[in-house]
Short mmCIF file of C-alpha atoms in Angstrom, two decimals:
data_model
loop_
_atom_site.label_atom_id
_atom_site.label_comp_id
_atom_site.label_asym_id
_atom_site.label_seq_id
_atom_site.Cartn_x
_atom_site.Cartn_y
_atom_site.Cartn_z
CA UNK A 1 89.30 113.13 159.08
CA UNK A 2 86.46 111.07 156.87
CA UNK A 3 87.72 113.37 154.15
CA UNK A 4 91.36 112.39 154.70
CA UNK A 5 90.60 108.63 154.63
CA UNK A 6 88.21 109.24 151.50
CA UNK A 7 91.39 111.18 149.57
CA UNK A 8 94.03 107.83 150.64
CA UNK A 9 91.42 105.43 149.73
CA UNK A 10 91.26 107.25 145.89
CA UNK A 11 95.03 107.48 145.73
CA UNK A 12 95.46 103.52 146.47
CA UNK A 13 92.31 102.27 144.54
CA UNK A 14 93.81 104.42 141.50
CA UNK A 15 97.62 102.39 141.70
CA UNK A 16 96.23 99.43 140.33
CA UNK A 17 94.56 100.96 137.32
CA UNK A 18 97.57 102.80 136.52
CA UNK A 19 100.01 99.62 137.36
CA UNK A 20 97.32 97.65 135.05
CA UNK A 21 97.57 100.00 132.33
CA UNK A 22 101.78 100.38 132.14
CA UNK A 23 101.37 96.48 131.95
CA UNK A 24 99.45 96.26 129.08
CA UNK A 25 101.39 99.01 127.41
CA UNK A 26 104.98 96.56 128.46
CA UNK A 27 102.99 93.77 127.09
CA UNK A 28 102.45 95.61 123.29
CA UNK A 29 105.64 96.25 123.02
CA UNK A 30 106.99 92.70 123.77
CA UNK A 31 104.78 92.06 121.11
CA UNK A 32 106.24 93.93 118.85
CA UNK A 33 109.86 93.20 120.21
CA UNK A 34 108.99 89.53 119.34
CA UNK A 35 107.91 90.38 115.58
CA UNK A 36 110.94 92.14 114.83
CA UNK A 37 113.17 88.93 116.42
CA UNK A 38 110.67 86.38 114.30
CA UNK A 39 111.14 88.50 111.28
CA UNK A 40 115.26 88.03 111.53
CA UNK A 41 115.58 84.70 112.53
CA UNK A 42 112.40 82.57 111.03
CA UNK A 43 112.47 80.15 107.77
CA UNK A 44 108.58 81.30 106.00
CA UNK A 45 107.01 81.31 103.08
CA UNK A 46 104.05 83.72 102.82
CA UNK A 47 101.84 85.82 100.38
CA UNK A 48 100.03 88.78 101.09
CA UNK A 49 97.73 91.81 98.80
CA UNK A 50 98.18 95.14 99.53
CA UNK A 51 94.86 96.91 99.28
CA UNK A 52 94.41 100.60 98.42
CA UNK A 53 91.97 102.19 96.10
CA UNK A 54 89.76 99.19 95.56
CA UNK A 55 93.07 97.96 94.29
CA UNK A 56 94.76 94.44 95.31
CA UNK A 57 98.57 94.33 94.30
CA UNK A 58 99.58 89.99 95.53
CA UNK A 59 103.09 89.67 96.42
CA UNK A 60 104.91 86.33 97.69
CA UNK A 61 107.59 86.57 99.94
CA UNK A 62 110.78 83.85 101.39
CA UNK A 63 112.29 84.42 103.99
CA UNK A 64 115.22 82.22 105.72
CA UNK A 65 118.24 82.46 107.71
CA UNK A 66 120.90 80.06 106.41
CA UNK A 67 123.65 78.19 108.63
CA UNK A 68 126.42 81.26 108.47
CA UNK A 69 123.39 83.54 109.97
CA UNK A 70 122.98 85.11 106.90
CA UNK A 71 119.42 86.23 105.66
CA UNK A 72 117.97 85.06 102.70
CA UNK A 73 114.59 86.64 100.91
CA UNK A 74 112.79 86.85 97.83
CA UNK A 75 109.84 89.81 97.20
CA UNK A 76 107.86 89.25 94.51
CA UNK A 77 104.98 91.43 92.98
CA UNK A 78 102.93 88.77 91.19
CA UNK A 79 100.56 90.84 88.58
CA UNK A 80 101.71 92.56 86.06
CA UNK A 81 105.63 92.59 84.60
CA UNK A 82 107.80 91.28 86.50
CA UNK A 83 109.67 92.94 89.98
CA UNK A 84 111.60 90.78 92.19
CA UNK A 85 114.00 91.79 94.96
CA UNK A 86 116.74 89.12 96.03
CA UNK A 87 118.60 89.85 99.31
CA UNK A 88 122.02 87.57 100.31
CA UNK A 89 122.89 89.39 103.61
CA UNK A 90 124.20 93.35 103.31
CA UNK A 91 123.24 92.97 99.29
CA UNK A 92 119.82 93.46 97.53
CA UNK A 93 119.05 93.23 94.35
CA UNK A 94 116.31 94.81 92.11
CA UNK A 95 114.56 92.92 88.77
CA UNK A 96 112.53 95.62 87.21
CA UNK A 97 111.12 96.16 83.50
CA UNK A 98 112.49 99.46 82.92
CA UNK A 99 115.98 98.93 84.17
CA UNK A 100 118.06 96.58 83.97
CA UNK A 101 118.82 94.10 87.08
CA UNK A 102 121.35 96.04 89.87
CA UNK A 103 122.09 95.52 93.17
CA UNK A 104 122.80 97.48 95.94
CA UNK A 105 124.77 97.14 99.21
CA UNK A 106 122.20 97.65 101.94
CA UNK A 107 120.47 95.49 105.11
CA UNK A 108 117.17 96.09 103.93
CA UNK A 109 114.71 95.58 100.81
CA UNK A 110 112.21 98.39 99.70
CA UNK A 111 108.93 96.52 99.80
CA UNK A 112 104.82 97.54 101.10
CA UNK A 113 106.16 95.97 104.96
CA UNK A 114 107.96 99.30 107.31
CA UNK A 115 111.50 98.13 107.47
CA UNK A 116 111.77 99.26 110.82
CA UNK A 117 109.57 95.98 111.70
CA UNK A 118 112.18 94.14 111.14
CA UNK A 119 114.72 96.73 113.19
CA UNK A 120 114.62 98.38 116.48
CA UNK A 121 110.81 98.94 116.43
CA UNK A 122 110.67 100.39 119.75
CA UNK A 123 112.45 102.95 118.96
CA UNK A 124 109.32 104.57 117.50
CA UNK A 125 108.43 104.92 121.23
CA UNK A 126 109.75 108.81 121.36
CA UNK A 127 106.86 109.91 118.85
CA UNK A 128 104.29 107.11 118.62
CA UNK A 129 102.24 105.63 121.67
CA UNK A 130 102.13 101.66 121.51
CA UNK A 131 99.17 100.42 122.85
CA UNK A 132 97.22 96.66 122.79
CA UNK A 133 93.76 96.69 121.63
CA UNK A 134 92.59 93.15 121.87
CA UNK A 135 92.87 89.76 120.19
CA UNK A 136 91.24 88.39 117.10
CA UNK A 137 91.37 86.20 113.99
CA UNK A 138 93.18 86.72 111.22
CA UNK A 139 94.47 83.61 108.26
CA UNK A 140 92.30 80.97 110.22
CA UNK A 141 94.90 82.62 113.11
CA UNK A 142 94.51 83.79 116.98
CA UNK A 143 96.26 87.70 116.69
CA UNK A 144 97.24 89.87 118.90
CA UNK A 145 96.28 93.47 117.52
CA UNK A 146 98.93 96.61 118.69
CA UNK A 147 98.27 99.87 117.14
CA UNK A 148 100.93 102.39 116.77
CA UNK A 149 99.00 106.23 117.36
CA UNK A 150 101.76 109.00 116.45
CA UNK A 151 101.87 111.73 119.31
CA UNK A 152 100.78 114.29 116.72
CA UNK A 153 98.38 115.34 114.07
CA UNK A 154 100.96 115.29 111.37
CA UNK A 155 101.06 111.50 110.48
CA UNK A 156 98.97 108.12 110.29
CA UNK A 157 98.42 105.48 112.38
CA UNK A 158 99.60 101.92 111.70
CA UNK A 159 97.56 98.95 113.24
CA UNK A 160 99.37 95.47 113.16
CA UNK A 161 97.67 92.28 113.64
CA UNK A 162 100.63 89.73 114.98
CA UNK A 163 100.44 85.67 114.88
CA UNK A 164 100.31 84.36 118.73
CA UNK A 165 102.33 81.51 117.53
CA UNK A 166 105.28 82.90 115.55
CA UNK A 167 104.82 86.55 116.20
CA UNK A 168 104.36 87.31 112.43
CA UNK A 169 102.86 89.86 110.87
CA UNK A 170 99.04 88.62 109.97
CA UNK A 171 97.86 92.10 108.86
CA UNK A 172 98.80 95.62 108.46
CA UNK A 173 96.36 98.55 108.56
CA UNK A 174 97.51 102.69 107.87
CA UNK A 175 94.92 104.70 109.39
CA UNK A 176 93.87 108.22 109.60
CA UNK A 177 92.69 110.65 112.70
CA UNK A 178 88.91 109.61 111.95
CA UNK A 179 89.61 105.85 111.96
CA UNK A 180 89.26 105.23 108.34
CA UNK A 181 91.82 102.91 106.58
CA UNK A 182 93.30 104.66 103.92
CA UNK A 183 95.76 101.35 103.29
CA UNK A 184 95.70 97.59 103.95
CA UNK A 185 98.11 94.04 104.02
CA UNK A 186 96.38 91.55 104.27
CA UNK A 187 98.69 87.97 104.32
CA UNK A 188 96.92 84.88 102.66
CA UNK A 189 99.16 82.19 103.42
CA UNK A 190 102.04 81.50 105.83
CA UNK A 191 104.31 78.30 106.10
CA UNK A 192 107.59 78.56 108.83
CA UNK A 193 109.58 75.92 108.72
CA UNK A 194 112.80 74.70 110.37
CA UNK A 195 114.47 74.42 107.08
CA UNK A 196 114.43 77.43 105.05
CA UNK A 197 112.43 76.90 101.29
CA UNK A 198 113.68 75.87 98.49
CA UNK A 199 113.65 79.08 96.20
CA UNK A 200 116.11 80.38 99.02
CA UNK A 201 118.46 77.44 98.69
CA UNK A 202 118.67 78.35 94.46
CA UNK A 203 119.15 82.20 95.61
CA UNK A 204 122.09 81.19 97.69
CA UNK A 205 123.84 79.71 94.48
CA UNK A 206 122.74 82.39 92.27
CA UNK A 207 125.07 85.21 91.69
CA UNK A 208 123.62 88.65 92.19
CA UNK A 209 123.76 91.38 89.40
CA UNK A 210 126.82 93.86 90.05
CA UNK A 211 126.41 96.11 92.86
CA UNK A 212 126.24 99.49 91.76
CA UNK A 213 129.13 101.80 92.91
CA UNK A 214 127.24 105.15 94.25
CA UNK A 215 130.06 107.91 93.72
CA UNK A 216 131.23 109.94 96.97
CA UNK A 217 129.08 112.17 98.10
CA UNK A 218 126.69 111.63 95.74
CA UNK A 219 124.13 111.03 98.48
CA UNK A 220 124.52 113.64 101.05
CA UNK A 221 124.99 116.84 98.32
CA UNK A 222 124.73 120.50 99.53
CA UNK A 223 121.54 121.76 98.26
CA UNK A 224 120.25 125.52 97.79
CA UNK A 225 117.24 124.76 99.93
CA UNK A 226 115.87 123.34 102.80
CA UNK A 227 112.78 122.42 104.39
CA UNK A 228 111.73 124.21 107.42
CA UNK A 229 108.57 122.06 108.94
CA UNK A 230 108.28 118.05 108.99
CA UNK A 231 105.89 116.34 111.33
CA UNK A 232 107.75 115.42 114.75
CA UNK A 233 110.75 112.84 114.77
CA UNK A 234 111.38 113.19 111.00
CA UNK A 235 114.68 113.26 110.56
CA UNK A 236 117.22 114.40 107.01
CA UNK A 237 118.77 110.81 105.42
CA UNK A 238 120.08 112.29 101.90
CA UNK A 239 120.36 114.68 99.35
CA UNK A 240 121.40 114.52 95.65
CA UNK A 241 121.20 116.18 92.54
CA UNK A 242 120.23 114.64 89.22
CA UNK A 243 118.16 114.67 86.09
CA UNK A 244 115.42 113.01 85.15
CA UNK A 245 115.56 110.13 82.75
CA UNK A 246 112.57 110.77 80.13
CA UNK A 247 113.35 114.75 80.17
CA UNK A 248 116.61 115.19 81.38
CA UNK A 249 115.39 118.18 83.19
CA UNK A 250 117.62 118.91 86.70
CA UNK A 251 115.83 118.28 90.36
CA UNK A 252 117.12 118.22 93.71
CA UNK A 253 116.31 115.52 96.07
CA UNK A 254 116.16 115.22 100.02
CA UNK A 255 114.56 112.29 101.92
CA UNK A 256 113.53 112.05 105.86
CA UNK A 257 112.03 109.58 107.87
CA UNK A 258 111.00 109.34 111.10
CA UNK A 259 111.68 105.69 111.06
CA UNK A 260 108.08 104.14 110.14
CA UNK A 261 107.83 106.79 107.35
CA UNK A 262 109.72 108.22 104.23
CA UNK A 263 108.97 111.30 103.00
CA UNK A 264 110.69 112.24 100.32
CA UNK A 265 110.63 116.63 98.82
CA UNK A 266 111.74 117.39 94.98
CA UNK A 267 112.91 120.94 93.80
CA UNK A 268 113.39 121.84 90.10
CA UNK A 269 113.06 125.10 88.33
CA UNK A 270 109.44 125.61 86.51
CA UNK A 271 108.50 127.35 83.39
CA UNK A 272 105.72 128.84 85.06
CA UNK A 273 105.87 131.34 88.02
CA UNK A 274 102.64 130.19 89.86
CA UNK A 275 100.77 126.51 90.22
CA UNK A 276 98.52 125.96 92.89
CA UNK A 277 99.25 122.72 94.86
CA UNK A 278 97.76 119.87 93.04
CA UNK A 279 97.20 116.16 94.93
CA UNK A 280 97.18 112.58 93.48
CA UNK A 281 96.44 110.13 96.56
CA UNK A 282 97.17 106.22 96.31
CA UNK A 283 96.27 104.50 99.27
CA UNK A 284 97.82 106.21 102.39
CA UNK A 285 100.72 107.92 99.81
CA UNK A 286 100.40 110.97 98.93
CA UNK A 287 102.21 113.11 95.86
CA UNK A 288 101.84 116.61 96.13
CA UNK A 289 103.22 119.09 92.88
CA UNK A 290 102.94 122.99 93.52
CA UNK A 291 104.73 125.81 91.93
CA UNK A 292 105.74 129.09 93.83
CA UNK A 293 108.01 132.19 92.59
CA UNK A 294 108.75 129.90 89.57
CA UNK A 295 110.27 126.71 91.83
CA UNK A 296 108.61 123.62 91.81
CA UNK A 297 107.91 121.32 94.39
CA UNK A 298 107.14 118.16 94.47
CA UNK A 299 106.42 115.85 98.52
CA UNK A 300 105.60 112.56 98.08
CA UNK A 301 104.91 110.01 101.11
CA UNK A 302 102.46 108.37 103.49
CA UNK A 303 101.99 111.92 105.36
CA UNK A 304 97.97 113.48 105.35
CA UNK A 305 97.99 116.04 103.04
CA UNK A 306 98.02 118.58 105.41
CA UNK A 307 101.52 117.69 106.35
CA UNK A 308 102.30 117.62 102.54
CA UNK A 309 101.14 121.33 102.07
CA UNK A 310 102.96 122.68 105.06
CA UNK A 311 106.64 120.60 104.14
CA UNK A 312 105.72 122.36 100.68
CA UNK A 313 105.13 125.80 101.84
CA UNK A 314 108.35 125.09 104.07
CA UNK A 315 110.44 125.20 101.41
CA UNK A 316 112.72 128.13 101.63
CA UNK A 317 115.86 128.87 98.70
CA UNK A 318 119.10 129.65 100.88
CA UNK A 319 119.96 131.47 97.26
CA UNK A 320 117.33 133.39 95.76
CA UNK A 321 118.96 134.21 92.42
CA UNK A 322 120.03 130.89 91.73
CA UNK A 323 117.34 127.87 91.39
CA UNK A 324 118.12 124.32 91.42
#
């Protein structure tokens, strides 16, 4: 009978814990709820580095929301030539040196910040664990810190440091399985305002370059090959076919995500039959370049580069006698 009581008494004292613990585990991802809502409907102006390599790249960025709802922002890299991207609702523009200035019809920008921040965050839930891990200080700041652990081996962690005011991202760490950060944002300044800034209110007058007509199909092409093994959740976006500007030399293209990550897999034939894998790291980004049977193949993303190596070796011709 003691026994009985002892086992009841165990199974009640443990509800609590467990009741404690799905709390704090609600509570991260309100958090992070409430930082994808801020970064939609607030009027800031912020800067921020992105550290890698002993490396500091400074970037500013507006953001606004103007009366019709619309969404309004300016990303610009600050050293070296000049690379802005302008977004007026579903249309982005691109300001590089080597190209002249396009647009594209999208609702995101490519920039260092996971567009999925900005999205439906949780729905990273399926393959990543959300969890709280304490407050600190961050821009002179109280922050609440949520770390996003993927389920598997196969991919980084991302650690987010989020104002307690606005919800705003503060700081940004990617981080491997032995705690060491490979990559880091790190925001200097932040302004929100009611009215959105001034730079935004010149964008909304400015007319964007020409939007650049993709042809059909162009994006989702049938390829010769696939790849057999990505880390869990990654799923196929596009495919394409093309040749390289500065050589003109053909390569295929497909590109997956799992929704935090891109990871994007080049084929191309090789003059060589046999290259063992070679690896050029920058920050958490990896590029990987092997060739095998005379194919060359190239994965590029923030994966570890054991995940590189096996999407690599996963690469399988659906046509033997005919290369890309």
């Amino acid at each position: 009978m003691k026994q009985l009581v002892l086992f009841i008494s165990l199974v009640l004292s443990a509800i609590p814990v467990k009741a404690s613990q799905q709390d704090a585990i609600d509570d991260a991802e309100s958090w992070l709820t409430q930082l994808s809502h801020s970064l939609n409907s607030l009027n800031f102006s912020t800067s921020f580095v992105v550290v890698k390599n002993n490396h500091a790249e400074p970037y500013h960025w507006f953001h606004g929301v103007n009366e019709n709802g619309e969404r309004l922002e300016i990303l610009s890299l600050l050293n070296g030539p000049r690379r802005d991207v302008l977004k007026k609702g579903d249309v982005v523009s691109y300001i590089e040196p080597e190209l002249p200035p396009y647009s594209v019809n999208t609702e995101t920008l490519s920039g260092p910040i996971p567009n999925i921040f900005s999205g439906d965050i949780l729905s990273l839930k399926e393959h990543y664990n959300i969890i709280p891990a304490g407050k600190s200080r961050v821009l002179g700041r109280s922050a609440q810190i949520v770390r996003i652990l993927p389920k598997d081996a196969g991919k980084y962690a991302y650690w987010v440091w989020l104002d307690q005011s606005s919800h705003l991202l503060l700081k940004l760490a990617i981080v491997n399985r032995k705690g060491q950060q490979l990559e880091q944002i790190q925001f200097t300044h932040l302004d929100i305002d009611d009215k959105i800034p001034e730079s935004l209110n010149i964008l909304e007058k400015t007319e964007l370059p020409e939007v650049v007509t993709i042809p059909e199909g162009f994006q989702e092409q049938k390829l010769s090959w696939v790849v057999d093994w990505l880390p869990s959740g990654f799923k196929h976006i596009n495919a394409n076919r093309h040749s390289i500007l500065t050589t003109k030399q053909p390569v295929e293209f497909q590109s997956f995500t799992d929704g935090l990550v891109h990871v994007s897999v080049y084929v191309s034939p090789a003059q060589e039959q046999q290259r063992a894998a070679d690896f050029v790291f920058d920050g958490a980004t990896i590029a990987l370049n092997q060739v095998v049977n005379g194919i060359e193949v190239s994965v590029v993303g923030k994966v570890p580069s054991v995940s590189a190596k096996r999407i690599a070796d996963s690469v399988r011709l659906l046509v033997t006698n005919n290369t890309p």
